[in-house]
mmCIF file of C-alpha atoms in Angstrom:
data_model
loop_
_atom_site.group_PDB
_atom_site.id
_atom_site.type_symbol
_atom_site.label_atom_id
_atom_site.label_comp_id
_atom_site.label_asym_id
_atom_site.label_seq_id
_atom_site.Cartn_x
_atom_site.Cartn_y
_atom_site.Cartn_z
ATOM 1 C CA GLU A 1 -7.960 39.328 -44.170
ATOM 2 C CA ALA A 2 -9.278 37.393 -41.170
ATOM 3 C CA ASP A 3 -11.555 34.407 -41.705
ATOM 4 C CA ILE A 4 -13.050 34.656 -38.236
ATOM 5 C CA TYR A 5 -14.116 37.909 -36.650
ATOM 6 C CA GLN A 6 -14.829 38.824 -33.059
ATOM 7 C CA THR A 7 -16.373 42.035 -31.827
ATOM 8 C CA PRO A 8 -15.889 44.003 -29.743
ATOM 9 C CA ARG A 9 -12.145 43.736 -29.273
ATOM 10 C CA TYR A 10 -12.363 45.297 -25.810
ATOM 11 C CA LEU A 11 -15.385 45.791 -23.584
ATOM 12 C CA VAL A 12 -15.681 47.434 -20.174
ATOM 13 C CA ILE A 13 -19.119 47.093 -18.679
ATOM 14 C CA GLY A 14 -20.865 47.513 -15.349
ATOM 15 C CA THR A 15 -22.065 44.696 -13.126
ATOM 16 C CA GLY A 16 -25.517 43.405 -13.966
ATOM 17 C CA LYS A 17 -25.475 44.389 -17.627
ATOM 18 C CA LYS A 18 -26.399 41.970 -20.380
ATOM 19 C CA ILE A 19 -23.730 41.547 -23.034
ATOM 20 C CA THR A 20 -23.319 39.651 -26.285
ATOM 21 C CA LEU A 21 -19.926 38.833 -27.739
ATOM 22 C CA GLU A 22 -20.065 38.386 -31.482
ATOM 23 C CA CYS A 23 -18.218 35.757 -33.505
ATOM 24 C CA SER A 24 -18.541 35.247 -37.253
ATOM 25 C CA GLN A 25 -16.605 33.074 -39.676
ATOM 26 C CA THR A 26 -16.445 33.042 -43.453
ATOM 27 C CA MET A 27 -14.828 29.616 -43.778
ATOM 28 C CA GLY A 28 -18.074 27.654 -43.976
ATOM 29 C CA HIS A 29 -17.065 25.322 -41.145
ATOM 30 C CA ASP A 30 -19.696 23.486 -39.108
ATOM 31 C CA LYS A 31 -17.650 23.338 -35.910
ATOM 32 C CA MET A 32 -17.225 26.436 -33.772
ATOM 33 C CA TYR A 33 -15.879 26.911 -30.255
ATOM 34 C CA TRP A 34 -15.667 29.424 -27.423
ATOM 35 C CA TYR A 35 -12.674 29.392 -25.093
ATOM 36 C CA GLN A 36 -12.021 31.480 -21.989
ATOM 37 C CA GLN A 37 -8.487 32.488 -21.050
ATOM 38 C CA ASP A 38 -7.246 34.466 -18.070
ATOM 39 C CA PRO A 39 -3.869 36.278 -18.440
ATOM 40 C CA GLY A 40 -0.981 33.825 -18.447
ATOM 41 C CA MET A 41 -3.308 30.875 -18.057
ATOM 42 C CA GLU A 42 -4.494 28.073 -20.310
ATOM 43 C CA LEU A 43 -7.482 28.152 -22.604
ATOM 44 C CA HIS A 44 -10.626 26.491 -21.271
ATOM 45 C CA LEU A 45 -13.403 25.287 -23.559
ATOM 46 C CA ILE A 46 -16.737 26.756 -22.418
ATOM 47 C CA HIS A 47 -19.036 26.117 -25.411
ATOM 48 C CA TYR A 48 -18.968 24.364 -28.758
ATOM 49 C CA SER A 49 -21.225 23.729 -31.713
ATOM 50 C CA TYR A 50 -21.094 21.119 -34.451
ATOM 51 C CA GLY A 51 -23.597 22.878 -36.665
ATOM 52 C CA VAL A 52 -26.783 24.908 -36.867
ATOM 53 C CA ASN A 53 -29.028 24.416 -33.827
ATOM 54 C CA SER A 54 -26.307 22.371 -32.101
ATOM 55 C CA THR A 55 -24.723 23.771 -28.933
ATOM 56 C CA GLU A 56 -22.998 22.030 -26.034
ATOM 57 C CA LYS A 57 -21.278 23.109 -22.848
ATOM 58 C CA GLY A 58 -17.552 22.630 -22.613
ATOM 59 C CA ASP A 59 -15.296 21.372 -19.879
ATOM 60 C CA LEU A 60 -15.293 24.619 -17.892
ATOM 61 C CA SER A 61 -18.612 25.577 -16.359
ATOM 62 C CA SER A 62 -19.745 28.983 -17.547
ATOM 63 C CA GLU A 63 -22.775 31.152 -16.848
ATOM 64 C CA SER A 64 -22.760 32.285 -20.443
ATOM 65 C CA THR A 65 -25.030 30.918 -23.165
ATOM 66 C CA VAL A 66 -24.561 30.533 -26.906
ATOM 67 C CA SER A 67 -26.731 30.130 -29.975
ATOM 68 C CA ARG A 68 -26.143 28.839 -33.505
ATOM 69 C CA ILE A 69 -28.905 29.925 -35.796
ATOM 70 C CA ARG A 70 -26.643 30.386 -38.820
ATOM 71 C CA THR A 71 -23.514 28.477 -39.791
ATOM 72 C CA GLU A 72 -21.356 31.577 -39.844
ATOM 73 C CA HIS A 73 -22.520 33.120 -36.562
ATOM 74 C CA PHE A 74 -21.884 31.896 -32.976
ATOM 75 C CA PRO A 75 -22.625 34.637 -30.416
ATOM 76 C CA LEU A 76 -22.017 34.308 -26.674
ATOM 77 C CA THR A 77 -24.312 36.025 -24.170
ATOM 78 C CA LEU A 78 -23.982 36.882 -20.506
ATOM 79 C CA GLU A 79 -27.381 37.797 -19.067
ATOM 80 C CA SER A 80 -25.958 39.569 -16.016
ATOM 81 C CA ALA A 81 -22.258 40.367 -16.059
ATOM 82 C CA ARG A 82 -20.222 40.057 -12.861
ATOM 83 C CA PRO A 83 -16.593 40.919 -12.059
ATOM 84 C CA SER A 84 -15.819 37.171 -12.017
ATOM 85 C CA HIS A 85 -16.617 37.154 -15.758
ATOM 86 C CA THR A 86 -13.630 39.404 -16.446
ATOM 87 C CA SER A 87 -11.455 37.446 -18.876
ATOM 88 C CA GLN A 88 -10.493 37.034 -22.522
ATOM 89 C CA TYR A 89 -13.003 35.180 -24.678
ATOM 90 C CA LEU A 90 -11.702 33.494 -27.825
ATOM 91 C CA CYS A 91 -13.823 32.109 -30.636
ATOM 92 C CA ALA A 92 -12.479 29.444 -32.983
ATOM 93 C CA THR A 93 -13.522 27.334 -35.930
ATOM 94 C CA GLY A 94 -11.909 24.347 -37.555
ATOM 95 C CA THR A 95 -12.169 20.958 -39.167
ATOM 96 C CA GLY A 96 -10.231 19.051 -36.547
ATOM 97 C CA LEU A 97 -7.005 19.534 -38.471
ATOM 98 C CA GLY A 98 -6.207 22.894 -36.952
ATOM 99 C CA TYR A 99 -8.304 25.666 -35.478
ATOM 100 C CA THR A 100 -8.497 29.253 -36.657
ATOM 101 C CA PHE A 101 -8.999 31.655 -33.769
ATOM 102 C CA GLY A 102 -10.422 35.131 -33.699
ATOM 103 C CA SER A 103 -8.499 37.984 -32.090
ATOM 104 C CA GLY A 104 -10.575 37.641 -28.941
ATOM 105 C CA THR A 105 -12.696 39.933 -26.793
ATOM 106 C CA ARG A 106 -11.152 41.195 -23.601
ATOM 107 C CA LEU A 107 -14.041 41.692 -21.192
ATOM 108 C CA THR A 108 -13.746 43.720 -18.013
ATOM 109 C CA VAL A 109 -16.708 43.888 -15.651
ATOM 110 C CA VAL A 110 -16.511 46.672 -13.100
ATOM 111 C CA SER B 1 -8.595 12.868 -16.178
ATOM 112 C CA GLN B 2 -6.501 13.816 -19.164
ATOM 113 C CA LYS B 3 -3.738 16.214 -18.437
ATOM 114 C CA ILE B 4 -1.356 18.139 -20.684
ATOM 115 C CA GLU B 5 1.864 19.420 -19.207
ATOM 116 C CA GLN B 6 4.118 22.065 -20.669
ATOM 117 C CA ASN B 7 7.054 23.669 -18.926
ATOM 118 C CA SER B 8 5.664 26.728 -17.172
ATOM 119 C CA GLU B 9 9.071 28.351 -16.920
ATOM 120 C CA ALA B 10 10.039 30.624 -19.782
ATOM 121 C CA LEU B 11 12.711 29.389 -22.167
ATOM 122 C CA ASN B 12 15.339 32.057 -22.767
ATOM 123 C CA ILE B 13 17.758 31.428 -25.638
ATOM 124 C CA GLN B 14 20.207 33.281 -27.845
ATOM 125 C CA GLU B 15 19.271 34.168 -31.413
ATOM 126 C CA GLY B 16 20.415 31.509 -33.868
ATOM 127 C CA LYS B 17 20.123 28.635 -31.387
ATOM 128 C CA THR B 18 17.547 25.860 -31.508
ATOM 129 C CA ALA B 19 14.622 26.135 -29.121
ATOM 130 C CA THR B 20 13.105 22.876 -27.876
ATOM 131 C CA LEU B 21 9.762 22.844 -26.097
ATOM 132 C CA THR B 22 8.162 19.829 -24.458
ATOM 133 C CA CYS B 23 4.563 18.662 -24.216
ATOM 134 C CA ASN B 24 3.646 15.651 -22.066
ATOM 135 C CA TYR B 25 0.213 14.133 -21.666
ATOM 136 C CA THR B 26 -1.357 11.382 -19.606
ATOM 137 C CA ASN B 27 -4.024 8.728 -19.812
ATOM 138 C CA TYR B 28 -5.362 8.845 -23.348
ATOM 139 C CA SER B 29 -3.883 8.109 -26.745
ATOM 140 C CA PRO B 30 -4.857 10.976 -29.040
ATOM 141 C CA ALA B 31 -4.978 10.432 -32.779
ATOM 142 C CA TYR B 32 -3.059 13.676 -33.341
ATOM 143 C CA LEU B 33 -1.394 16.541 -31.547
ATOM 144 C CA GLN B 34 -1.240 20.193 -32.553
ATOM 145 C CA TRP B 35 1.062 23.122 -31.806
ATOM 146 C CA TYR B 36 0.001 26.768 -31.727
ATOM 147 C CA ARG B 37 1.724 30.093 -31.252
ATOM 148 C CA GLN B 38 0.108 32.805 -29.132
ATOM 149 C CA ASP B 39 1.221 36.410 -28.887
ATOM 150 C CA PRO B 40 0.099 38.582 -25.931
ATOM 151 C CA GLY B 41 -3.530 39.611 -26.170
ATOM 152 C CA ARG B 42 -4.108 37.637 -29.378
ATOM 153 C CA GLY B 43 -5.722 34.340 -30.297
ATOM 154 C CA PRO B 44 -3.532 31.282 -30.888
ATOM 155 C CA VAL B 45 -2.275 30.644 -34.412
ATOM 156 C CA PHE B 46 -2.092 27.076 -35.704
ATOM 157 C CA LEU B 47 1.420 25.913 -36.617
ATOM 158 C CA LEU B 48 1.614 22.154 -37.078
ATOM 159 C CA LEU B 49 -0.355 18.960 -36.645
ATOM 160 C CA ILE B 50 1.251 15.555 -36.210
ATOM 161 C CA ARG B 51 -0.642 12.263 -36.310
ATOM 162 C CA GLU B 52 -0.058 9.285 -34.027
ATOM 163 C CA ASN B 53 1.500 7.281 -36.863
ATOM 164 C CA GLU B 54 3.970 10.063 -37.727
ATOM 165 C CA LYS B 55 7.219 10.283 -35.828
ATOM 166 C CA GLU B 56 8.257 13.675 -37.140
ATOM 167 C CA LYS B 57 6.803 16.627 -39.047
ATOM 168 C CA ARG B 58 8.644 19.626 -40.466
ATOM 169 C CA LYS B 59 7.587 23.048 -41.710
ATOM 170 C CA GLU B 60 10.311 25.516 -42.617
ATOM 171 C CA ARG B 61 12.297 26.077 -39.361
ATOM 172 C CA LEU B 62 9.819 24.110 -37.267
ATOM 173 C CA LYS B 63 10.034 20.439 -36.380
ATOM 174 C CA VAL B 64 7.657 18.401 -34.248
ATOM 175 C CA THR B 65 8.125 14.880 -32.947
ATOM 176 C CA PHE B 66 5.471 12.657 -31.432
ATOM 177 C CA ASP B 67 6.338 9.686 -29.213
ATOM 178 C CA THR B 68 3.120 7.864 -28.329
ATOM 179 C CA THR B 69 5.007 5.447 -26.076
ATOM 180 C CA LEU B 70 6.463 8.236 -23.948
ATOM 181 C CA LYS B 71 3.255 10.294 -24.433
ATOM 182 C CA GLN B 72 5.401 13.233 -25.388
ATOM 183 C CA SER B 73 5.833 15.733 -28.204
ATOM 184 C CA LEU B 74 8.872 17.906 -28.780
ATOM 185 C CA PHE B 75 8.640 21.170 -30.701
ATOM 186 C CA HIS B 76 11.838 22.582 -32.189
ATOM 187 C CA ILE B 77 12.548 25.967 -33.746
ATOM 188 C CA THR B 78 15.902 26.021 -35.504
ATOM 189 C CA ALA B 79 17.893 29.197 -36.169
ATOM 190 C CA SER B 80 15.635 31.028 -33.745
ATOM 191 C CA GLN B 81 14.937 34.741 -34.202
ATOM 192 C CA PRO B 82 13.671 37.415 -31.796
ATOM 193 C CA ALA B 83 10.419 37.382 -33.807
ATOM 194 C CA ASP B 84 9.896 33.799 -32.620
ATOM 195 C CA SER B 85 9.379 35.095 -29.074
ATOM 196 C CA ALA B 86 5.864 34.079 -28.052
ATOM 197 C CA THR B 87 3.987 31.487 -26.034
ATOM 198 C CA TYR B 88 3.728 28.067 -27.668
ATOM 199 C CA LEU B 89 0.782 25.825 -26.856
ATOM 200 C CA CYS B 90 0.253 22.165 -27.507
ATOM 201 C CA ALA B 91 -3.252 20.812 -27.911
ATOM 202 C CA LEU B 92 -4.882 17.402 -28.076
ATOM 203 C CA ASP B 93 -8.224 16.040 -29.109
ATOM 204 C CA MET B 94 -8.513 13.582 -26.261
ATOM 205 C CA ASP B 95 -11.418 11.483 -27.443
ATOM 206 C CA SER B 96 -11.646 12.187 -31.171
ATOM 207 C CA SER B 97 -14.600 14.462 -30.510
ATOM 208 C CA TYR B 98 -13.088 17.472 -32.319
ATOM 209 C CA LYS B 99 -12.729 19.315 -29.001
ATOM 210 C CA LEU B 100 -9.202 20.516 -28.424
ATOM 211 C CA ILE B 101 -7.746 20.651 -24.924
ATOM 212 C CA PHE B 102 -4.799 23.018 -24.566
ATOM 213 C CA GLY B 103 -1.742 22.969 -22.376
ATOM 214 C CA SER B 104 -0.865 26.125 -20.465
ATOM 215 C CA GLY B 105 1.946 26.909 -22.890
ATOM 216 C CA THR B 106 5.634 27.675 -22.660
ATOM 217 C CA ARG B 107 6.888 31.202 -23.180
ATOM 218 C CA LEU B 108 9.896 31.470 -25.476
ATOM 219 C CA LEU B 109 12.188 34.504 -25.356
ATOM 220 C CA VAL B 110 14.832 34.811 -28.073
ATOM 221 C CA ARG B 111 17.565 37.333 -27.249
ATOM 222 C CA PRO B 112 19.173 39.257 -30.141
#
């Protein structure tokens, strides 16, 4: 049974659409993260949160936004999807002594 | 800026042999280093964490070393199995801010 859930697993969407990638965790952790990973490439931190109402941008600039209204929920939104947003998006949570990742959302923008 | 280097070439070994993967980093002195396994299309899975004051850490067939002078960690899998085939990532919290930076990973292929 997974402790961190991401939906959808796969998403193909047209250019200009607004999308929200869902991430929920049942571990009760304050810290949550979003990483972006292209095939065969390294993970890049795009957003993180240290608790409710706390969100920060990561090292890789991203046009996406995040919110943290509840401890367990950390959704990522793209207001207007573009083909350059095609990638895998991975959500994680942890205490600093090891992250638990979700299965990821593979986003394709056509 | 901080940089993490892992061998980008795949490591191809025979089943039963020991696999050794290398992680080098520059500039900072992280308090700990972590290793993850990633299978295609999946999120990374945490394997081991080693602190700066620990020289070696073991977990079943896995062994990690951490040399803060060389700024290097070695990750060993003994008695390797085809099921160990995956990409292995090292990760560092560069500034103790609880933000992990990942290397690009090394792909391990274990031949039966």
